[in-house]
XYZ file of C-alpha atoms in Angstrom:
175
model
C 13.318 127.903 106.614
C 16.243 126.140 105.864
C 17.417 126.185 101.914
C 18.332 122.763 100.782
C 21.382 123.079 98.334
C 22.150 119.943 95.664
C 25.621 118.788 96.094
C 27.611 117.614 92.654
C 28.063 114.504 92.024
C 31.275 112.690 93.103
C 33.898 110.300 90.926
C 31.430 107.671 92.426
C 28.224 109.448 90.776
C 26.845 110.022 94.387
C 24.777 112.965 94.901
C 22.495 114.247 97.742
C 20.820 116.878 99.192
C 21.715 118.785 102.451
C 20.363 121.512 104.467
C 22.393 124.480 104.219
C 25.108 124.552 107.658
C 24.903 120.153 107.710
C 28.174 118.518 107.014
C 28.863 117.438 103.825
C 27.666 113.721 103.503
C 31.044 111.493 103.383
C 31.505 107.899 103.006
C 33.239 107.103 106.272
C 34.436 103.596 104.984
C 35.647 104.258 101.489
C 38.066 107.364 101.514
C 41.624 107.964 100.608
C 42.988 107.816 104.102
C 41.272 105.076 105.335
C 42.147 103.230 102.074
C 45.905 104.565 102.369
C 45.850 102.919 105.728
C 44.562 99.684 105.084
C 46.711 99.210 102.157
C 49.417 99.885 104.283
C 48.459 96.848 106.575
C 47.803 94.580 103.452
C 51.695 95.765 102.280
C 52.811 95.371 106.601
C 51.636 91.523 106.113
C 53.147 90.718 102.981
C 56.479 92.617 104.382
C 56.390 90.855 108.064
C 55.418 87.338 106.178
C 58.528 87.918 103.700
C 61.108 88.624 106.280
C 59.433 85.585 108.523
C 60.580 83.261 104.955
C 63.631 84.618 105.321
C 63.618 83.343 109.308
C 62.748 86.561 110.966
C 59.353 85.978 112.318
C 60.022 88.316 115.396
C 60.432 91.826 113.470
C 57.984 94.150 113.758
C 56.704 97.299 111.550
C 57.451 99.093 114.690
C 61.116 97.952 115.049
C 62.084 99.037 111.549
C 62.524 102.815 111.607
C 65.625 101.665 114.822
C 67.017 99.200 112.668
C 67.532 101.932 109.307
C 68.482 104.441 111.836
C 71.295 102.557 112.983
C 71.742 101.580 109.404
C 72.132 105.137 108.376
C 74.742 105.876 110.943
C 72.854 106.962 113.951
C 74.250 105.137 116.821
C 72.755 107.181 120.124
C 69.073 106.670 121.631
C 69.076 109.981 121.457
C 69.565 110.342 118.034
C 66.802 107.173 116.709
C 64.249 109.074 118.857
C 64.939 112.621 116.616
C 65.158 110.886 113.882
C 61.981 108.718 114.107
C 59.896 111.098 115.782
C 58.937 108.911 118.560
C 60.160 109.421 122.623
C 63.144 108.784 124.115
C 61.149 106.257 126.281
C 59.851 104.521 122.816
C 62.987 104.682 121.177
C 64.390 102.602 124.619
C 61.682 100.062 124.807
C 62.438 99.378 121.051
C 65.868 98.814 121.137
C 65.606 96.984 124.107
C 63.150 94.160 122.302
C 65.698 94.201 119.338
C 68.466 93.564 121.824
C 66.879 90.852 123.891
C 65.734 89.307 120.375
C 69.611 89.158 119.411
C 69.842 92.690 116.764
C 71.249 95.409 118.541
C 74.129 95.251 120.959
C 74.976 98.192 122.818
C 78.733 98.706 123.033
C 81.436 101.229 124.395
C 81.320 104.950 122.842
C 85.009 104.664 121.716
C 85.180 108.702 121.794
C 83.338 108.748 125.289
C 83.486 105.352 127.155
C 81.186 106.690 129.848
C 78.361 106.102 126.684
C 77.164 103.716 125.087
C 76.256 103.533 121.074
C 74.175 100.736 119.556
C 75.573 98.189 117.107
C 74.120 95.464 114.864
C 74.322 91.569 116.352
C 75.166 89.243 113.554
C 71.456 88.583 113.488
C 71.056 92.253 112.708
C 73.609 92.213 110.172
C 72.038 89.767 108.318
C 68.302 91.138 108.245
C 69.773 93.950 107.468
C 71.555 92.518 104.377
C 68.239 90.458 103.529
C 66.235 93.330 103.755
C 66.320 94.661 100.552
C 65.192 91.390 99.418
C 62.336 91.043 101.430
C 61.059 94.631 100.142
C 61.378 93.693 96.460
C 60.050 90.789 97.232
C 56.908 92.830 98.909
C 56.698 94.813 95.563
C 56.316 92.164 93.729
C 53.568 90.431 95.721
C 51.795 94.095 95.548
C 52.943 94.196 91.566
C 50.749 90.699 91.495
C 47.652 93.216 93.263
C 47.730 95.865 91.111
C 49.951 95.837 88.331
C 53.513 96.882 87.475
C 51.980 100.334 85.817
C 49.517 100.942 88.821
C 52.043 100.730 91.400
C 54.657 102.716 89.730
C 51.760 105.198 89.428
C 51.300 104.954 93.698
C 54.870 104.979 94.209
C 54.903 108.474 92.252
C 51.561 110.289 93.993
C 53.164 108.774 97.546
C 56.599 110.548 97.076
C 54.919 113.365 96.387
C 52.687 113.804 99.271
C 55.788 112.332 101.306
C 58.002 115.408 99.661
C 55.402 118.239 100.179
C 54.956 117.480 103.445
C 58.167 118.708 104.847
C 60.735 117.696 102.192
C 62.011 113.860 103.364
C 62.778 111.654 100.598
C 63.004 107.846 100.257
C 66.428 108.069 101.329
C 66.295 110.660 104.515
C 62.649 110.128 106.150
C 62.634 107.455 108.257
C 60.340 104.487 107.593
């Protein structure tokens, strides 16, 4: 006989019986990480639309972590691919879209001119310098969503989940 156990009630006020050893029931559509991902495509489409204003159509989400790598300092493939957690093979078919779409340069090592270190274009330079525009700019299109309170709220649960997870903050972790 199998004993049928009454599970509490959730924030939603759902509540259902299960046989004892049968998952939990669990709304597949309306959870936190599926939510946490789809707001991050609603945010990805206000971002990509802002920096397209600013006459960057061609970046993509993907291209972003190279671009504040090199902004940070880090110059070597090697290097963006640590940093970002991604392969050496990603990290090269990244850099080479943002060099054939006029960012990145790669130039002479001057401590090793056998190597070569990436640079900023004048194209990268400026995105670069718009950039922090086009991110306030995204916050306040999600301030518009939500609420000034509401996302200061989000921005505080996400750096903590972001911090216990291995310590990065805003300013180290990669984007």
């Amino acid at each position: 006989m199998t004993k049928s156990t009454e599970s509490p009630a959730d924030e939603r006020g759902r509540t259902g019986a299960r046989s004892a050893g049968e998952p939990v029931p669990y709304d597949l559509d309306d959870n936190v990480i599926r939510l946490l991902l789809l707001s991050f495509r609603v945010s990805e489409r206000h971002l990509l639309s802002r920096a397209a204003e600013h006459g960057f159509d061609d970046i993509r989400m993907t291209h972003l972590p190279v671009m504040r790598s090199i902004n940070v300092g880090v110059a070597r493939m090697t290097e963006i691919a640590e940093l970002t957690h991604i392969t050496k093979q990603t990290a090269g078919a990244l850099v080479l879209e943002l060099e054939e779409m006029g960012y990145l340069a790669r130039v002479p090592d001057p401590r090793d001119r056998r190597a070569k270190i990436l640079r900023f274009t004048k194209r990268g330079k400026a995105f670069m310098t718009r950039f922090p525009d086009i991110l306030q700019q995204t916050e306040r299109d999600l301030v518009e969503i939500v609420g000034a309170d509401d996302l200061d709220g989000l921005t505080r649960i996400l750096r903590t989940i972001v911090r216990s997870a291995g310590g990065d903050t805003p300013s180290t972790a990669a984007p």
